[in-house]
Short mmCIF file of C-alpha atoms in Angstrom, two decimals:
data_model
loop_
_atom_site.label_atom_id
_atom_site.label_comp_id
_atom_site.label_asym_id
_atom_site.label_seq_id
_atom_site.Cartn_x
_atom_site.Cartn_y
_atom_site.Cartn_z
CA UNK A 714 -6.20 5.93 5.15
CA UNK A 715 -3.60 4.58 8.09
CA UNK A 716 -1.59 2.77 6.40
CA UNK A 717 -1.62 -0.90 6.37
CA UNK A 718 2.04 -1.57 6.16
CA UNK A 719 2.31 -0.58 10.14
CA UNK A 720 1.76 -4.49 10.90
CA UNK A 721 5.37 -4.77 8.99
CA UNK A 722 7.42 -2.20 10.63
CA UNK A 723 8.87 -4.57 13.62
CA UNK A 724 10.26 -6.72 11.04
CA UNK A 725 11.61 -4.02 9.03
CA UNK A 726 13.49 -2.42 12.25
CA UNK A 727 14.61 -6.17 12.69
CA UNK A 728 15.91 -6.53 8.52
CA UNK A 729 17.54 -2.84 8.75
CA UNK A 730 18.65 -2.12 12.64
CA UNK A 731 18.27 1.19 14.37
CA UNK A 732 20.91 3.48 12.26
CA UNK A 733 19.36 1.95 8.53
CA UNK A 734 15.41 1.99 9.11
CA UNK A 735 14.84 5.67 10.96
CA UNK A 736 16.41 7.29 8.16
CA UNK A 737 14.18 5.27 5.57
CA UNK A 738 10.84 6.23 7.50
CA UNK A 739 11.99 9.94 7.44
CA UNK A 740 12.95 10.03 3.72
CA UNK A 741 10.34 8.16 3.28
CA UNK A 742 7.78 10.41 5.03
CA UNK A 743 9.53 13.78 3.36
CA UNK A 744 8.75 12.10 -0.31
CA UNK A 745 5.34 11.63 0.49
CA UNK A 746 4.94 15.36 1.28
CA UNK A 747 6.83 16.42 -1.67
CA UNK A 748 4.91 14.11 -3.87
CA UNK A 749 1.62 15.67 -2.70
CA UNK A 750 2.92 18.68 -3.88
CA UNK A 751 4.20 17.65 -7.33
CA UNK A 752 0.58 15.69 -7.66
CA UNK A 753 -1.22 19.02 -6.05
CA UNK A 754 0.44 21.43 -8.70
CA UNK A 755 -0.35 18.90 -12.07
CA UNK A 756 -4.09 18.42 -10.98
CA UNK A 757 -4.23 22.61 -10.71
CA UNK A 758 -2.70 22.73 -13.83
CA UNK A 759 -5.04 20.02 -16.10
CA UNK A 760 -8.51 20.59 -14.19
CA UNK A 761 -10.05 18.17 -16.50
CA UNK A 762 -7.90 15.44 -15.88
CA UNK A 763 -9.57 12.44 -13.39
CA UNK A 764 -6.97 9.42 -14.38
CA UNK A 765 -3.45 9.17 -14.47
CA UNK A 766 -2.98 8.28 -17.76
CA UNK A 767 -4.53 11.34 -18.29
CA UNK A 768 -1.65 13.07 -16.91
CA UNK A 769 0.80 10.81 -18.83
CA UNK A 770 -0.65 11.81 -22.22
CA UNK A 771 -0.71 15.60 -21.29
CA UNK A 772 3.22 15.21 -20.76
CA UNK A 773 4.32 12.99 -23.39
CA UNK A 774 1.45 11.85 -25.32
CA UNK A 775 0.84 7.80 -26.23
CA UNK A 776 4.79 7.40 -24.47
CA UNK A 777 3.62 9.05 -21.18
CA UNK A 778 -0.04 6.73 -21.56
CA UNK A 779 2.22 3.55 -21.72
CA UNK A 780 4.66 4.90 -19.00
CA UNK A 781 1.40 4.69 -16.62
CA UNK A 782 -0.11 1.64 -17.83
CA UNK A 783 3.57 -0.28 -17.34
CA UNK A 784 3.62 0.85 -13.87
CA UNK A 785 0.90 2.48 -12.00
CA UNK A 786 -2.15 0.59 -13.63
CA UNK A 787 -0.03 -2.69 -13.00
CA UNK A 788 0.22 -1.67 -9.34
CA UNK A 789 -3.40 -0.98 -9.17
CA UNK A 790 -3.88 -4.69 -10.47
CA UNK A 791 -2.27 -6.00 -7.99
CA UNK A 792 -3.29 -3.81 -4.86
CA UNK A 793 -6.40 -5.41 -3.90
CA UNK A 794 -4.23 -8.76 -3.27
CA UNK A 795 -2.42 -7.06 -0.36
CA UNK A 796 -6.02 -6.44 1.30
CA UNK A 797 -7.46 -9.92 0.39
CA UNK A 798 -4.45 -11.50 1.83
CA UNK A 799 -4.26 -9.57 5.11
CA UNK A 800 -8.07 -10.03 6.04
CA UNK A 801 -7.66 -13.82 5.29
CA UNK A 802 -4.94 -13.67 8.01
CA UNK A 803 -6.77 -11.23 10.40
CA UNK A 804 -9.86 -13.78 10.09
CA UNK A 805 -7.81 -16.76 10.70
CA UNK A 806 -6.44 -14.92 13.97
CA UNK A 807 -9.86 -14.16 14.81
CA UNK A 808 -10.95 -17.83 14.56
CA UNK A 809 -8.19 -19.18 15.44
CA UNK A 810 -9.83 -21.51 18.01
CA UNK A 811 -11.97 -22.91 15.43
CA UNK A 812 -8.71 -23.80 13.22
CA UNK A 813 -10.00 -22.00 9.89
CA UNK A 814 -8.24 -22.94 6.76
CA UNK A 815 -6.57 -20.10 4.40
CA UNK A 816 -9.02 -21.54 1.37
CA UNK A 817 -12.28 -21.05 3.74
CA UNK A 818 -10.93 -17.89 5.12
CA UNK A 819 -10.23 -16.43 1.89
CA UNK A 820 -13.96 -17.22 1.12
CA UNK A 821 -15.63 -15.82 3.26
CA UNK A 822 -13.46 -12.32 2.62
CA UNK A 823 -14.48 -12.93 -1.01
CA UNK A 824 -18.42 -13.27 -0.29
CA UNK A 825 -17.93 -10.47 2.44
CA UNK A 826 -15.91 -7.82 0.10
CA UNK A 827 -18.53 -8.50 -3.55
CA UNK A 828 -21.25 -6.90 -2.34
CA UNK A 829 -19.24 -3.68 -1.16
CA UNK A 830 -17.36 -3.85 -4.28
CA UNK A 831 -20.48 -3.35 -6.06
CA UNK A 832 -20.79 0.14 -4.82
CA UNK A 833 -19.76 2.43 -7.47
CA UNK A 834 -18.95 6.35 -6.66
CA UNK A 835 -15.86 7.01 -4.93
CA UNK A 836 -17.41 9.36 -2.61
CA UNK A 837 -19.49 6.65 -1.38
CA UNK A 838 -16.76 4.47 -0.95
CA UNK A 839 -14.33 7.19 0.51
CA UNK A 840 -17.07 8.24 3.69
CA UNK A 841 -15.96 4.96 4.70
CA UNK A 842 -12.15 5.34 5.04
CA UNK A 843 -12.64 6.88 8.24
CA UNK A 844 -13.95 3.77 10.00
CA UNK A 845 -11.11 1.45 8.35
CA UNK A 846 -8.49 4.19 9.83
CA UNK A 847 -10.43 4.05 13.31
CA UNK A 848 -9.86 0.22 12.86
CA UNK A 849 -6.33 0.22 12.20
CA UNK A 850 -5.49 2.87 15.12
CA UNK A 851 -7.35 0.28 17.44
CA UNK A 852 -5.50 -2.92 15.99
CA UNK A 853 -1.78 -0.72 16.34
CA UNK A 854 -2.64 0.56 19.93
CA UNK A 855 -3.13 -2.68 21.10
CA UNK A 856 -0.27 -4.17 19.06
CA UNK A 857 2.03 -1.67 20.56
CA UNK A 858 0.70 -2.33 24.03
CA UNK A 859 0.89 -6.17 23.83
CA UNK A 860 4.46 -5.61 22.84
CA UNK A 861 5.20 -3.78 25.42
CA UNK A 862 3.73 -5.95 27.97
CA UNK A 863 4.79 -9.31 26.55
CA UNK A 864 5.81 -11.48 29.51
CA UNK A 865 8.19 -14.12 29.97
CA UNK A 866 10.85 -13.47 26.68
CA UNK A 867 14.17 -13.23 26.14
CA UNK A 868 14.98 -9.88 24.83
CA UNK A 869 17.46 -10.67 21.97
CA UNK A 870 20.17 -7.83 21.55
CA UNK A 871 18.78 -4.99 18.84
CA UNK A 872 21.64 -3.80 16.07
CA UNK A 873 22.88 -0.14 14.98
CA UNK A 874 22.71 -1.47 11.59
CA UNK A 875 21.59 -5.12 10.34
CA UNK A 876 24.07 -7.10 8.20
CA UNK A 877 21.68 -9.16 6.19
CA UNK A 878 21.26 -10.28 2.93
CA UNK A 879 20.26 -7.92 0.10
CA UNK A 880 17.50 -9.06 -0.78
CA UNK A 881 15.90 -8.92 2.76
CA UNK A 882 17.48 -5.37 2.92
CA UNK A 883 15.68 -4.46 -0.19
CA UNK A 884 12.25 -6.12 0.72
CA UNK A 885 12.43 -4.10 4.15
CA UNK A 886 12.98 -0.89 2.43
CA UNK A 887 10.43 -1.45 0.04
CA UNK A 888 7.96 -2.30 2.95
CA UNK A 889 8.41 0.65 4.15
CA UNK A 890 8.05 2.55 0.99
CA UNK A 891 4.43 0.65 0.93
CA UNK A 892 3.68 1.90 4.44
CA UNK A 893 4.08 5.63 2.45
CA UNK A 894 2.24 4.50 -0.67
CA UNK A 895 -0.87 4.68 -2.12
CA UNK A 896 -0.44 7.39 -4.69
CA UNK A 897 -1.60 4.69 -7.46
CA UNK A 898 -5.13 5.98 -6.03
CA UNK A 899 -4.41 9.91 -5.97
CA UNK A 900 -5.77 10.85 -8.83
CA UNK A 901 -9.15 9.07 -8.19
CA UNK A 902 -9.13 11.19 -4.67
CA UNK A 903 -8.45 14.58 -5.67
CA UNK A 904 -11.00 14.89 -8.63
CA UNK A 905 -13.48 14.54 -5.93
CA UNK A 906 -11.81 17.75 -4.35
CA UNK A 907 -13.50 21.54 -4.51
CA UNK A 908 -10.16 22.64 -4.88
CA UNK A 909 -7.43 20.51 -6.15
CA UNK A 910 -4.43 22.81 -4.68
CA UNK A 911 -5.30 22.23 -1.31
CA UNK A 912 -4.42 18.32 -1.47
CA UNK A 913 -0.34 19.09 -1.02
CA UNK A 914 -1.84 19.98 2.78
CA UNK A 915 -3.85 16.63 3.08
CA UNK A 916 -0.93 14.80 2.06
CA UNK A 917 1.29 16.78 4.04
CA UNK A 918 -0.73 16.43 7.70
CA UNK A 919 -1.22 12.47 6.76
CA UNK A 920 2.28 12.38 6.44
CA UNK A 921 3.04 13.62 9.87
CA UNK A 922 0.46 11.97 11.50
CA UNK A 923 1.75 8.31 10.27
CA UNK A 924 5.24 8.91 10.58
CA UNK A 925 4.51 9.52 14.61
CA UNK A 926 2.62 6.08 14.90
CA UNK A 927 4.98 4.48 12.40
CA UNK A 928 8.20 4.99 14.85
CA UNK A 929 6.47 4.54 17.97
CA UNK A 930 5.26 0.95 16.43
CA UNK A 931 8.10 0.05 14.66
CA UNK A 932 10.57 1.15 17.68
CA UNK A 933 8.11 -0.55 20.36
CA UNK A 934 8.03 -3.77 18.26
CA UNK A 935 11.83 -4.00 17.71
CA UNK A 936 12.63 -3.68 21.05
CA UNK A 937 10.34 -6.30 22.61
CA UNK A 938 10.58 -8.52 19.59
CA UNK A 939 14.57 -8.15 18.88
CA UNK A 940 15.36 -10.59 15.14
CA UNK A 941 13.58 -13.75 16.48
CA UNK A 942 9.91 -14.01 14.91
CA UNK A 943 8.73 -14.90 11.41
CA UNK A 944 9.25 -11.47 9.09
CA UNK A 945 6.84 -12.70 6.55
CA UNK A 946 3.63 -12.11 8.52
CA UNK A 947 2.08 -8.97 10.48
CA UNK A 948 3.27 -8.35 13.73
CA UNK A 949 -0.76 -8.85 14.84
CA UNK A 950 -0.34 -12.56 13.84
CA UNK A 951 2.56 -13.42 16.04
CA UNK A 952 1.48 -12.18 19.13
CA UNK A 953 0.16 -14.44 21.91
CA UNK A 954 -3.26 -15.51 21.24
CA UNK A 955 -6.40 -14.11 23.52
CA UNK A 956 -9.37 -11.47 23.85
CA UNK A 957 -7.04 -8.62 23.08
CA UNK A 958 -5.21 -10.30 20.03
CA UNK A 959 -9.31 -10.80 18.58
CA UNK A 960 -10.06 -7.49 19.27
CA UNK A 961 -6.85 -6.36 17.52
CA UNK A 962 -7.33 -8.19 14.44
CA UNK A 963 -10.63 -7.54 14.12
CA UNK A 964 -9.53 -3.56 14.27
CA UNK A 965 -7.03 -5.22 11.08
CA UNK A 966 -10.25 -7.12 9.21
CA UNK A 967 -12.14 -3.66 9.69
CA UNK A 968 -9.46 -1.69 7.84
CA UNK A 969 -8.77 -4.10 5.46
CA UNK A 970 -12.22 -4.70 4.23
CA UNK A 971 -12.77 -0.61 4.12
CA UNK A 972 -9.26 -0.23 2.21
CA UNK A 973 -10.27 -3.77 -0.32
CA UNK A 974 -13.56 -1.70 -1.19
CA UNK A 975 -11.79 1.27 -1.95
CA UNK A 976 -8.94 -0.30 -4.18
CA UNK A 977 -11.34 -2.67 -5.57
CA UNK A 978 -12.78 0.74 -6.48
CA UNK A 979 -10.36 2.21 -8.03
CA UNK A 980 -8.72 -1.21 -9.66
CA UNK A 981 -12.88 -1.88 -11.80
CA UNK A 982 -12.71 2.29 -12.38
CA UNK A 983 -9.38 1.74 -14.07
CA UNK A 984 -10.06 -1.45 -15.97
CA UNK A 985 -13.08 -0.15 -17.69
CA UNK A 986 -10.97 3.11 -18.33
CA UNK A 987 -8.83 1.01 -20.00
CA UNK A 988 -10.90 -1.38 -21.70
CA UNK A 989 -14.33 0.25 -22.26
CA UNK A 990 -13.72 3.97 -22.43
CA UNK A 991 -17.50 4.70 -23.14
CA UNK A 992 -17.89 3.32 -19.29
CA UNK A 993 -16.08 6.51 -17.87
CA UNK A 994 -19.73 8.26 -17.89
CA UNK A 995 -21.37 8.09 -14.73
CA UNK A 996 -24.73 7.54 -16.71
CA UNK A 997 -23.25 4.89 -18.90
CA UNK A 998 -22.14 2.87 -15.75
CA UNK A 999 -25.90 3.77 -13.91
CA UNK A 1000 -27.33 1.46 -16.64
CA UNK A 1001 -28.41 -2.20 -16.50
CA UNK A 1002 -25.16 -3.55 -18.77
CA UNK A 1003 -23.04 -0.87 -16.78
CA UNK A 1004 -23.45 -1.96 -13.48
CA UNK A 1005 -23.48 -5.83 -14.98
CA UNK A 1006 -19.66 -4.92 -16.69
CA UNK A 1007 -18.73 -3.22 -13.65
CA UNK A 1008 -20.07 -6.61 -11.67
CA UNK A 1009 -17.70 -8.86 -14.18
CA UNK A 1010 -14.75 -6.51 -13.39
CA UNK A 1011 -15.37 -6.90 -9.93
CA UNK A 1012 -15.73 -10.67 -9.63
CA UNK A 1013 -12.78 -11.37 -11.85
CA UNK A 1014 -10.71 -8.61 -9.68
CA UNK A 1015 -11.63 -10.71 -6.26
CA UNK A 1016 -11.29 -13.87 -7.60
CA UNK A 1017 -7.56 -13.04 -8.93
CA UNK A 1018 -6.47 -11.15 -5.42
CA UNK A 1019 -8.19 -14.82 -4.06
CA UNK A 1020 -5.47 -17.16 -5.86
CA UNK A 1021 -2.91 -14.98 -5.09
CA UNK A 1022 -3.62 -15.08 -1.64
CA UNK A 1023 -3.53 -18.42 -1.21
CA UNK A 1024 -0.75 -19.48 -3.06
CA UNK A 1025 1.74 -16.92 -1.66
CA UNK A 1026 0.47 -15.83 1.25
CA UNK A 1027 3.62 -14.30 2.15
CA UNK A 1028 2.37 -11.32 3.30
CA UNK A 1029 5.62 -8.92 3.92
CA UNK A 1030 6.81 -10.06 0.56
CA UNK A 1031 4.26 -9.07 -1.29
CA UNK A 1032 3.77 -5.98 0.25
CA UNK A 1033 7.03 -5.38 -1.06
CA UNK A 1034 6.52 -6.63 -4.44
CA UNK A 1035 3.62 -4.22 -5.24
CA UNK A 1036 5.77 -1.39 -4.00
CA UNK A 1037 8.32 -2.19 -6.28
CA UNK A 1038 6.11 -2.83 -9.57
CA UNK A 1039 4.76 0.84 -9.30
CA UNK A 1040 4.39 2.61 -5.76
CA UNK A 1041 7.80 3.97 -6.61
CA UNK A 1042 7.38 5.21 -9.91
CA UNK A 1043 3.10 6.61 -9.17
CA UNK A 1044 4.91 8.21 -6.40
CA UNK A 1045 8.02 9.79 -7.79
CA UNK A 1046 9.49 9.38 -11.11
CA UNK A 1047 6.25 9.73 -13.24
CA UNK A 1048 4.86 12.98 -11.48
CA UNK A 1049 8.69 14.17 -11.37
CA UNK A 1050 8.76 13.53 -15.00
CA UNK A 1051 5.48 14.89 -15.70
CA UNK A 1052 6.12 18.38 -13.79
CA UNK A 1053 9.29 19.12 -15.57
CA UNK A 1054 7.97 18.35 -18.79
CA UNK A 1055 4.62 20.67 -17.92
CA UNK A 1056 5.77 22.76 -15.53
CA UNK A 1057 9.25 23.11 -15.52
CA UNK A 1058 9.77 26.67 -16.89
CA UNK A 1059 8.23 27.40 -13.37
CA UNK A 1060 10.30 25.40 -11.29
CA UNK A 1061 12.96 27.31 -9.36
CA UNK A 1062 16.61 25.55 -10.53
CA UNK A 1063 17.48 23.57 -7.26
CA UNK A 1064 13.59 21.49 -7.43
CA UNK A 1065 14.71 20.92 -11.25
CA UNK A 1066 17.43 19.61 -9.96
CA UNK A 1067 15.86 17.49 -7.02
CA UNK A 1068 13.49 16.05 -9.61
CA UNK A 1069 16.39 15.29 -11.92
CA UNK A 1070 17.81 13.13 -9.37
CA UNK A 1071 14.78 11.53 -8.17
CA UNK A 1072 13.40 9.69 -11.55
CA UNK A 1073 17.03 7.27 -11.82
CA UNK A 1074 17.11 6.29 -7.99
CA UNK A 1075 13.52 5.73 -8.12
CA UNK A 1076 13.84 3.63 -11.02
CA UNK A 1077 16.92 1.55 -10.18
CA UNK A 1078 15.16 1.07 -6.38
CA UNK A 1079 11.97 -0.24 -8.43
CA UNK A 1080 13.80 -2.70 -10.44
CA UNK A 1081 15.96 -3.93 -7.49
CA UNK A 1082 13.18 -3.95 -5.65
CA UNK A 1083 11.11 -6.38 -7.95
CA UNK A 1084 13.95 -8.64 -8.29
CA UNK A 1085 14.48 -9.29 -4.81
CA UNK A 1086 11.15 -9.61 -3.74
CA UNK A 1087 10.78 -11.97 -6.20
CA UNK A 1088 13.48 -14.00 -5.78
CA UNK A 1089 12.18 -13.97 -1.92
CA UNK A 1090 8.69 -15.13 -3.19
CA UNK A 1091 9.72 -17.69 -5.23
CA UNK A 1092 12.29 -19.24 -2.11
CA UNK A 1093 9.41 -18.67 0.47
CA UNK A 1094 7.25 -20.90 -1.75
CA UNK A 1095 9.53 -23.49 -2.22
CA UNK A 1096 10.23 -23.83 1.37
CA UNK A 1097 6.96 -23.77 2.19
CA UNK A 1098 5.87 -26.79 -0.49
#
């Protein structure tokens, strides 16, 4: 799906300047290619394998299980919050006449999204993706086209490169690794596939496709914006209210409810993977306590990404958190990891080598990352209260 950190990438031009956050995007875009590849070629090689951990334990037995849980299942834990938080803030935009509190708003997104999270096969859930990416296209065309026609600002001067403090550097970068992300929920995607090679060329034309949208928004935004705007929200909640800022957040509610169901998905699939392994049966899951476990999974999932919400609802920041807790490593080290150890007598010496290299800076960018974004959080919410 399009990917929801777009609504961050004005602010992340602003926190990195011209000559810092065009390079990121195109690294950025380049890793997500390769890691389709290096998540392509272990799939093909363990056929029977639907779950990361899966892949973990096929690598380095119980250590390579743990390696996952630590950082991709914790990611996947805290995933749906992202979604909760941002259609709390697209409904409040919506009604923003009617002066709708964060508490009612995140409500109504938790009575909206239970029902959908109920729904259990991944196929099911996936045939909807395509309407939440419809949504998002709408809500960034119209973003990028009330940016551009803003009237009556002061342009403030754009930089080369943005002398800031590092831990707004980091949370920028790590924004944009989010906007790149989602390969927590790989796995769950390609064991729906016919043929598990051919996802390297799914990831590879989503790439390209994003990275287009994600420079025109992210340019369009910086230039019309400059530094002056609040960096902790999406750029669709800043903009001057009327019928095209409803219409564009409703385009954000759309894709955000779509993308909630799908990691709400994913986040129940894992838990009773984790916790109930005689649950990963389809059949076992089709029965009466099944679906009722699968319910309590649910429930407890929305009402966690619920407090969250509400008590930070800092929405750039946390964005960058959840990067930083696992995006990098689901992304990077652990498949880099898990293809030398399985496949490595096949790699040529220079990917070897590219791999080598990968697993450290993805794991010192992790850690840095989760320090600073939570030493961001935690002076946000102080501010704030």
């Amino acid at each position: 799906m399009f990917g929801l950190g777009t609504l961050t990438l004005p602010a992340d031009f602003a926190r990195l300047g011209w000559a810092v956050a065009l390079p990121v995007i195109g690294l950025c875009a380049l890793g997500m290619l390769y890691s389709g590849v290096l998540f392509g070629r272990l799939a093909t090689h363990l056929p029977s394998t639907r779950a990361f951990d899966q892949l973990g334990s096929a690598a380095f037995g119980a250590h390579g299980k743990r390696m996952v849980y630590a950082t991709v299942y914790l990611t996947i834990l805290f995933e749906p919050v992202i979604f909760h938080l941002t259609c709390m803030e697209s409904l409040q935009q919506m009604l923003f006449s009617a002066s709708v509190s964060q508490i009612a708003a995140g409500s109504i997104v938790a009575f909206i999204i239970f029902p959908l999270g109920l729904v259990q096969g991944i196929e099911e859930v996936s045939a909807v993706a395509v309407l939440g990416t419809v949504g998002m296209l709408l809500a960034v065309i119209t973003a990028t086209y009330k940016l551009w026609s803003l009237e009556h600002i002061d342009l403030t001067p754009t930089e080369l490169v943005h002398h800031g403090q590092f831990n707004t550097t980091l949370v920028a970068i790590m924004d944009l690794v989010f906007t790149y992300g989602g390969q927590v929920n790989w796995m769950r995607y390609i064991t729906g596939m016919r043929h598990r090679s051919q996802f390297k060329y799914a990831a590879g034309v989503t790439s390209a496709f994003m990275t287009v949208l994600y420079v025109i928004m992210g340019s369009v935004g910086y230039y019309r914006l400059g530094s002056v705007f609040d960096f902790s929200r999406p750029v669709t909640s800043i903009l001057p209210h009327d019928t095209w800022n409803v219409v564009m957040n409703a385009g954000v509610f759309v894709h955000c409810i779509f993308a909630y169901q799908i990691n709400l998905n994913v986040w129940a699939d894992m838990v009773l993977h984790v916790v109930a392994p005689s649950m990963n049966d389809s059949s076992a899951r089709g029965t009466a306590s099944g679906r009722l476990m699968w319910a309590a999974v649910i429930v407890i999932g929305i009402a966690f990404s619920f407090a969250v919400s509400v008590f930070f609802p800092f929405f750039s920041i946390v964005m960058a958190l959840i990067a930083s807790i696992g995006d990098l490593a689901a992304a990077y080290a652990l498949p880099a990891m898990f293809n030398l150890k399985l496949l490595g007598h096949r790699m040529p010496f220079w990917e070897k080598l590219v791999c080598y290299i990968i697993i450290p800076v993805s794991l010192v960018l992790s850690g840095l990352g989760v320090y600073c974004s939570l030493a961001s959080l935690i002076h946000e919410f102080w501010q704030r209260h």
